[in-house]
PDB file of C-alpha atoms and ligand atoms in Angstrom:
ATOM      1  CA  MET A   1      95.872   2.773  76.972  1.00  0.00           C
ATOM      2  CA  ALA A   2      97.529  -0.245  78.613  1.00  0.00           C
ATOM      3  CA  LEU A   3      95.334  -3.330  78.762  1.00  0.00           C
ATOM      4  CA  ASP A   4      95.865  -3.682  82.532  1.00  0.00           C
ATOM      5  CA  THR A   5      94.488  -0.532  84.188  1.00  0.00           C
ATOM      6  CA  THR A   6      95.311  -1.526  87.789  1.00  0.00           C
ATOM      7  CA  GLN A   7      98.236   0.883  88.208  1.00  0.00           C
ATOM      8  CA  GLN A   8      96.373   3.771  86.586  1.00  0.00           C
ATOM      9  CA  ASN A   9      93.452   3.288  88.967  1.00  0.00           C
ATOM     10  CA  ARG A  10      95.724   3.102  92.011  1.00  0.00           C
ATOM     11  CA  ARG A  11      97.029   6.572  91.120  1.00  0.00           C
ATOM     12  CA  MET A  12      93.476   7.878  91.267  1.00  0.00           C
ATOM     13  CA  THR A  13      93.380   9.431  94.726  1.00  0.00           C
ATOM     14  CA  HIS A  14      90.089  11.333  94.664  1.00  0.00           C
ATOM     15  CA  PHE A  15      88.498   9.678  97.733  1.00  0.00           C
ATOM     16  CA  ASN A  16      91.700   8.724  99.568  1.00  0.00           C
ATOM     17  CA  ASP A  17      90.904  10.691 102.700  1.00  0.00           C
ATOM     18  CA  HIS A  18      87.334   9.325 102.966  1.00  0.00           C
ATOM     19  CA  ASP A  19      86.273   6.665 105.491  1.00  0.00           C
ATOM     20  CA  ALA A  20      83.670   5.365 103.058  1.00  0.00           C
ATOM     21  CA  ILE A  21      83.084   5.722  99.305  1.00  0.00           C
ATOM     22  CA  TRP A  22      79.977   5.253  97.188  1.00  0.00           C
ATOM     23  CA  LEU A  23      80.488   2.967  94.196  1.00  0.00           C
ATOM     24  CA  PHE A  24      77.990   2.761  91.325  1.00  0.00           C
ATOM     25  CA  GLY A  25      77.607  -0.643  89.676  1.00  0.00           C
ATOM     26  CA  TYR A  26      75.859  -1.112  86.311  1.00  0.00           C
ATOM     27  CA  GLY A  27      77.120  -4.517  85.090  1.00  0.00           C
ATOM     28  CA  SER A  28      78.302  -7.503  87.104  1.00  0.00           C
ATOM     29  CA  LEU A  29      78.557  -5.183  90.100  1.00  0.00           C
ATOM     30  CA  ILE A  30      74.744  -5.139  90.222  1.00  0.00           C
ATOM     31  CA  TRP A  31      74.226  -8.888  90.565  1.00  0.00           C
ATOM     32  CA  LYS A  32      77.563 -10.091  91.914  1.00  0.00           C
ATOM     33  CA  ALA A  33      79.058  -7.742  94.467  1.00  0.00           C
ATOM     34  CA  GLY A  34      81.700 -10.199  95.667  1.00  0.00           C
ATOM     35  CA  PHE A  35      82.946  -7.708  98.272  1.00  0.00           C
ATOM     36  CA  ASP A  36      81.840  -6.501 101.696  1.00  0.00           C
ATOM     37  CA  TYR A  37      79.822  -3.308 101.745  1.00  0.00           C
ATOM     38  CA  LEU A  38      78.312  -1.067 104.396  1.00  0.00           C
ATOM     39  CA  GLU A  39      75.110  -0.294 102.504  1.00  0.00           C
ATOM     40  CA  ARG A  40      73.489  -1.005  99.135  1.00  0.00           C
ATOM     41  CA  ARG A  41      70.896   1.222  97.443  1.00  0.00           C
ATOM     42  CA  PRO A  42      69.369   1.335  93.933  1.00  0.00           C
ATOM     43  CA  ALA A  43      70.601   4.456  92.155  1.00  0.00           C
ATOM     44  CA  HIS A  44      71.144   5.984  88.731  1.00  0.00           C
ATOM     45  CA  ILE A  45      73.614   8.250  87.004  1.00  0.00           C
ATOM     46  CA  ARG A  46      72.867  10.757  84.270  1.00  0.00           C
ATOM     47  CA  GLY A  47      74.525  11.080  80.875  1.00  0.00           C
ATOM     48  CA  TRP A  48      75.500   7.439  80.378  1.00  0.00           C
ATOM     49  CA  THR A  49      74.085   4.483  78.434  1.00  0.00           C
ATOM     50  CA  ARG A  50      74.905   0.807  79.198  1.00  0.00           C
ATOM     51  CA  ARG A  51      76.313  -1.086  76.207  1.00  0.00           C
ATOM     52  CA  PHE A  52      77.897  -4.531  75.718  1.00  0.00           C
ATOM     53  CA  TRP A  53      80.789  -2.940  73.846  1.00  0.00           C
ATOM     54  CA  GLN A  54      83.705  -3.919  76.073  1.00  0.00           C
ATOM     55  CA  GLY A  55      85.755  -7.047  75.371  1.00  0.00           C
ATOM     56  CA  SER A  56      86.437  -9.467  78.215  1.00  0.00           C
ATOM     57  CA  HIS A  57      89.677 -11.430  78.000  1.00  0.00           C
ATOM     58  CA  ASP A  58      89.924 -12.231  81.687  1.00  0.00           C
ATOM     59  CA  HIS A  59      86.436 -12.991  83.055  1.00  0.00           C
ATOM     60  CA  ARG A  60      83.926 -13.958  80.368  1.00  0.00           C
ATOM     61  CA  GLY A  61      86.248 -14.803  77.520  1.00  0.00           C
ATOM     62  CA  THR A  62      89.898 -15.387  76.688  1.00  0.00           C
ATOM     63  CA  PRO A  63      92.498 -13.392  74.721  1.00  0.00           C
ATOM     64  CA  ALA A  64      91.864 -15.714  71.754  1.00  0.00           C
ATOM     65  CA  ALA A  65      88.069 -15.534  72.050  1.00  0.00           C
ATOM     66  CA  PRO A  66      87.013 -12.469  74.052  1.00  0.00           C
ATOM     67  CA  GLY A  67      83.553 -12.191  75.511  1.00  0.00           C
ATOM     68  CA  ARG A  68      81.498  -9.004  75.704  1.00  0.00           C
ATOM     69  CA  VAL A  69      80.640  -7.198  78.913  1.00  0.00           C
ATOM     70  CA  ALA A  70      79.025  -3.918  79.859  1.00  0.00           C
ATOM     71  CA  THR A  71      80.544  -0.474  79.725  1.00  0.00           C
ATOM     72  CA  LEU A  72      79.029   2.997  79.607  1.00  0.00           C
ATOM     73  CA  LEU A  73      78.762   5.306  76.643  1.00  0.00           C
ATOM     74  CA  PRO A  74      78.487   9.065  77.213  1.00  0.00           C
ATOM     75  CA  THR A  75      75.001  10.037  76.002  1.00  0.00           C
ATOM     76  CA  ASP A  76      73.315  13.405  76.484  1.00  0.00           C
ATOM     77  CA  GLY A  77      70.051  13.085  78.367  1.00  0.00           C
ATOM     78  CA  ALA A  78      70.419   9.361  79.118  1.00  0.00           C
ATOM     79  CA  ILE A  79      69.971   7.738  82.518  1.00  0.00           C
ATOM     80  CA  CYS A  80      71.697   4.544  83.574  1.00  0.00           C
ATOM     81  CA  HIS A  81      70.136   2.644  86.454  1.00  0.00           C
ATOM     82  CA  GLY A  82      72.150   0.391  88.705  1.00  0.00           C
ATOM     83  CA  MET A  83      73.149  -0.320  92.268  1.00  0.00           C
ATOM     84  CA  ALA A  84      75.158   1.870  94.639  1.00  0.00           C
ATOM     85  CA  TYR A  85      77.345   0.378  97.355  1.00  0.00           C
ATOM     86  CA  ARG A  86      78.923   2.227 100.265  1.00  0.00           C
ATOM     87  CA  ILE A  87      82.320   0.635 100.698  1.00  0.00           C
ATOM     88  CA  THR A  88      85.448   1.160 102.748  1.00  0.00           C
ATOM     89  CA  PRO A  89      88.538   2.317 100.773  1.00  0.00           C
ATOM     90  CA  ASP A  90      90.319  -1.049 101.171  1.00  0.00           C
ATOM     91  CA  ILE A  91      87.748  -2.594  98.789  1.00  0.00           C
ATOM     92  CA  LEU A  92      89.080  -0.511  95.878  1.00  0.00           C
ATOM     93  CA  GLY A  93      92.315  -2.524  95.586  1.00  0.00           C
ATOM     94  CA  PRO A  94      90.561  -5.826  94.772  1.00  0.00           C
ATOM     95  CA  LEU A  95      88.036  -3.940  92.607  1.00  0.00           C
ATOM     96  CA  ASP A  96      90.855  -2.423  90.534  1.00  0.00           C
ATOM     97  CA  VAL A  97      92.094  -5.964  89.892  1.00  0.00           C
ATOM     98  CA  ARG A  98      88.628  -7.248  89.016  1.00  0.00           C
ATOM     99  CA  GLU A  99      88.070  -4.338  86.598  1.00  0.00           C
ATOM    100  CA  LYS A 100      91.627  -4.300  85.224  1.00  0.00           C
ATOM    101  CA  ASN A 101      90.722  -5.227  81.642  1.00  0.00           C
ATOM    102  CA  GLY A 102      90.292  -1.644  80.471  1.00  0.00           C
ATOM    103  CA  TYR A 103      88.107  -0.030  83.129  1.00  0.00           C
ATOM    104  CA  LEU A 104      89.090   3.267  84.767  1.00  0.00           C
ATOM    105  CA  ARG A 105      87.636   4.829  87.877  1.00  0.00           C
ATOM    106  CA  GLU A 106      85.537   7.891  87.122  1.00  0.00           C
ATOM    107  CA  VAL A 107      83.925  10.321  89.568  1.00  0.00           C
ATOM    108  CA  VAL A 108      80.157  10.658  89.058  1.00  0.00           C
ATOM    109  CA  THR A 109      77.069  12.017  90.793  1.00  0.00           C
ATOM    110  CA  LEU A 110      74.923   9.157  92.072  1.00  0.00           C
ATOM    111  CA  ARG A 111      71.186   9.742  92.443  1.00  0.00           C
ATOM    112  CA  PHE A 112      69.487   7.370  94.839  1.00  0.00           C
ATOM    113  CA  ALA A 113      66.105   5.899  93.916  1.00  0.00           C
ATOM    114  CA  ASP A 114      64.742   6.895  97.323  1.00  0.00           C
ATOM    115  CA  GLY A 115      66.096  10.457  97.053  1.00  0.00           C
ATOM    116  CA  GLY A 116      69.344  12.279  97.576  1.00  0.00           C
ATOM    117  CA  THR A 117      72.585  12.537  95.636  1.00  0.00           C
ATOM    118  CA  THR A 118      76.246  11.963  96.396  1.00  0.00           C
ATOM    119  CA  GLN A 119      79.587  11.901  94.632  1.00  0.00           C
ATOM    120  CA  GLY A 120      80.956   8.444  93.980  1.00  0.00           C
ATOM    121  CA  LEU A 121      82.995   6.209  91.709  1.00  0.00           C
ATOM    122  CA  VAL A 122      82.117   4.146  88.681  1.00  0.00           C
ATOM    123  CA  TYR A 123      84.384   1.906  86.566  1.00  0.00           C
ATOM    124  CA  ILE A 124      84.091   2.767  82.866  1.00  0.00           C
ATOM    125  CA  ALA A 125      85.878   1.205  79.882  1.00  0.00           C
ATOM    126  CA  THR A 126      86.275   3.986  77.320  1.00  0.00           C
ATOM    127  CA  GLU A 127      86.817   3.470  73.594  1.00  0.00           C
ATOM    128  CA  ASP A 128      90.578   4.105  73.843  1.00  0.00           C
ATOM    129  CA  ASN A 129      91.230   0.933  75.879  1.00  0.00           C
ATOM    130  CA  ALA A 130      92.892  -2.033  74.205  1.00  0.00           C
ATOM    131  CA  ALA A 131      90.003  -4.423  74.918  1.00  0.00           C
ATOM    132  CA  TYR A 132      87.277  -2.155  73.527  1.00  0.00           C
ATOM    133  CA  LEU A 133      85.117  -3.775  70.854  1.00  0.00           C
ATOM    134  CA  GLY A 134      82.473  -1.147  70.187  1.00  0.00           C
ATOM    135  CA  ASP A 135      79.195  -1.556  68.352  1.00  0.00           C
ATOM    136  CA  ALA A 136      78.147  -4.445  66.110  1.00  0.00           C
ATOM    137  CA  PRO A 137      74.817  -5.824  64.866  1.00  0.00           C
ATOM    138  CA  VAL A 138      72.760  -7.217  67.746  1.00  0.00           C
ATOM    139  CA  GLU A 139      72.904 -10.744  66.262  1.00  0.00           C
ATOM    140  CA  THR A 140      76.722 -10.578  66.157  1.00  0.00           C
ATOM    141  CA  ILE A 141      77.006  -9.388  69.759  1.00  0.00           C
ATOM    142  CA  ALA A 142      74.492 -12.025  70.914  1.00  0.00           C
ATOM    143  CA  ARG A 143      76.343 -14.831  69.138  1.00  0.00           C
ATOM    144  CA  GLN A 144      79.662 -13.754  70.620  1.00  0.00           C
ATOM    145  CA  ILE A 145      78.094 -13.717  74.098  1.00  0.00           C
ATOM    146  CA  ALA A 146      76.407 -17.083  73.535  1.00  0.00           C
ATOM    147  CA  GLU A 147      79.725 -18.685  72.560  1.00  0.00           C
ATOM    148  CA  ALA A 148      82.275 -17.014  74.856  1.00  0.00           C
ATOM    149  CA  HIS A 149      83.486 -18.579  78.066  1.00  0.00           C
ATOM    150  CA  GLY A 150      86.164 -17.399  80.482  1.00  0.00           C
ATOM    151  CA  PRO A 151      87.637 -18.013  83.941  1.00  0.00           C
ATOM    152  CA  SER A 152      84.550 -16.458  85.600  1.00  0.00           C
ATOM    153  CA  GLY A 153      82.185 -18.662  83.587  1.00  0.00           C
ATOM    154  CA  PRO A 154      79.998 -18.453  80.486  1.00  0.00           C
ATOM    155  CA  ASN A 155      79.502 -14.997  78.994  1.00  0.00           C
ATOM    156  CA  ARG A 156      75.764 -15.753  78.663  1.00  0.00           C
ATOM    157  CA  ASP A 157      75.446 -15.947  82.470  1.00  0.00           C
ATOM    158  CA  TYR A 158      76.815 -12.391  82.806  1.00  0.00           C
ATOM    159  CA  LEU A 159      74.194 -11.096  80.355  1.00  0.00           C
ATOM    160  CA  LEU A 160      71.248 -13.131  81.651  1.00  0.00           C
ATOM    161  CA  ASN A 161      72.042 -12.402  85.310  1.00  0.00           C
ATOM    162  CA  LEU A 162      72.203  -8.701  84.483  1.00  0.00           C
ATOM    163  CA  ASP A 163      68.898  -8.902  82.599  1.00  0.00           C
ATOM    164  CA  GLU A 164      67.260 -10.630  85.604  1.00  0.00           C
ATOM    165  CA  ALA A 165      68.760  -8.160  88.069  1.00  0.00           C
ATOM    166  CA  LEU A 166      67.531  -5.149  86.071  1.00  0.00           C
ATOM    167  CA  ARG A 167      64.040  -6.636  85.887  1.00  0.00           C
ATOM    168  CA  ALA A 168      64.108  -7.191  89.655  1.00  0.00           C
ATOM    169  CA  LEU A 169      64.944  -3.487  90.008  1.00  0.00           C
ATOM    170  CA  ASP A 170      62.050  -2.608  87.633  1.00  0.00           C
ATOM    171  CA  VAL A 171      64.538  -1.130  85.190  1.00  0.00           C
ATOM    172  CA  GLU A 172      63.847  -1.326  81.464  1.00  0.00           C
ATOM    173  CA  ASP A 173      67.043  -1.495  79.428  1.00  0.00           C
ATOM    174  CA  ALA A 174      66.162  -2.188  75.793  1.00  0.00           C
ATOM    175  CA  HIS A 175      69.771  -3.044  74.789  1.00  0.00           C
ATOM    176  CA  VAL A 176      70.200  -5.642  77.544  1.00  0.00           C
ATOM    177  CA  ALA A 177      66.694  -7.073  77.062  1.00  0.00           C
ATOM    178  CA  GLU A 178      67.157  -7.454  73.297  1.00  0.00           C
ATOM    179  CA  LEU A 179      70.522  -9.162  73.697  1.00  0.00           C
ATOM    180  CA  ALA A 180      69.093 -11.488  76.359  1.00  0.00           C
ATOM    181  CA  ARG A 181      66.206 -12.405  74.041  1.00  0.00           C
ATOM    182  CA  HIS A 182      68.620 -13.250  71.227  1.00  0.00           C
ATOM    183  CA  VAL A 183      70.919 -15.299  73.464  1.00  0.00           C
ATOM    184  CA  ARG A 184      68.005 -17.281  74.925  1.00  0.00           C
ATOM    185  CA  HIS A 185      66.819 -17.951  71.389  1.00  0.00           C
ATOM    186  CA  LEU A 186      70.309 -19.151  70.388  1.00  0.00           C
ATOM    187  CA  ASP A 187      70.285 -21.353  73.497  1.00  0.00           C
ATOM    188  CA  GLY A 188      67.079 -22.947  72.236  1.00  0.00           C
ATOM    189  CA  GLU A 189      64.763 -21.432  74.833  1.00  0.00           C
ATOM    190  CA  ALA A 190      61.372 -20.357  73.541  1.00  0.00           C
ATOM    191  CA  PRO A 191      61.670 -16.711  72.389  1.00  0.00           C
ATOM    192  CA  ASP A 192      58.552 -15.848  74.379  1.00  0.00           C
ATOM    193  CA  ALA A 193      59.871 -17.546  77.525  1.00  0.00           C
ATOM    194  CA  ARG A 194      60.207 -14.061  78.946  1.00  0.00           C
TER     195      ARG A 194
HETATM  196  C1  LIG B 201      80.121  -2.559  86.751  1.00  0.00           C
HETATM  197  O1  LIG B 201      79.475  -3.582  86.915  1.00  0.00           O
HETATM  198  O2  LIG B 201      79.811  -1.489  87.328  1.00  0.00           O
HETATM  199  C2  LIG B 201      81.369  -2.520  85.908  1.00  0.00           C
HETATM  200  C3  LIG B 201      81.431  -3.539  84.834  1.00  0.00           C
HETATM  201  C4  LIG B 201      81.422  -4.963  85.322  1.00  0.00           C
HETATM  202  O3  LIG B 201      82.224  -5.297  86.193  1.00  0.00           O
HETATM  203  O4  LIG B 201      80.625  -5.748  84.824  1.00  0.00           O
END
């Protein structure tokens, strides 16, 4: 798959005739919307697990020293909690650019924390994209995150902001929490600071 997924996503016409679209965010889209939205509601999707397995060459790293950002792994029985945004279709263009480093739009069922379900979109970077990094020992992933830096800022901020945002939503994500603990430790913060 081409590294820049913008054109592929533009050909995805599933919600083209809709006045508004629900978007599910599970990574930076939880803590940094960066776009106008009509409504925002905590939600989850079934069958996916959040993992820091996607390389970032454009936001939290560089082509020479990629960072690591979140993607979703298909997992039977899993639930991934995040934030749903109701957006107008014009927001998808800039989102396709923001998510261009390997992420593709996927149609999913969103389940709102306060009840109800709807069809919506999520951006997922699957293992066949050129920036995919996959699994590694937690210490290796944490060190890469602690050291990487890209045009959007330090990779550690992406991880620690996500960790904070999930805690604020009362969501326990063992993968994110463990990575955050390791990165804080590498940063010299007391391991029990949180
Ligand atoms: C998301 O947040 O939903 C997608 C991945 C990211 O932009 O961090």
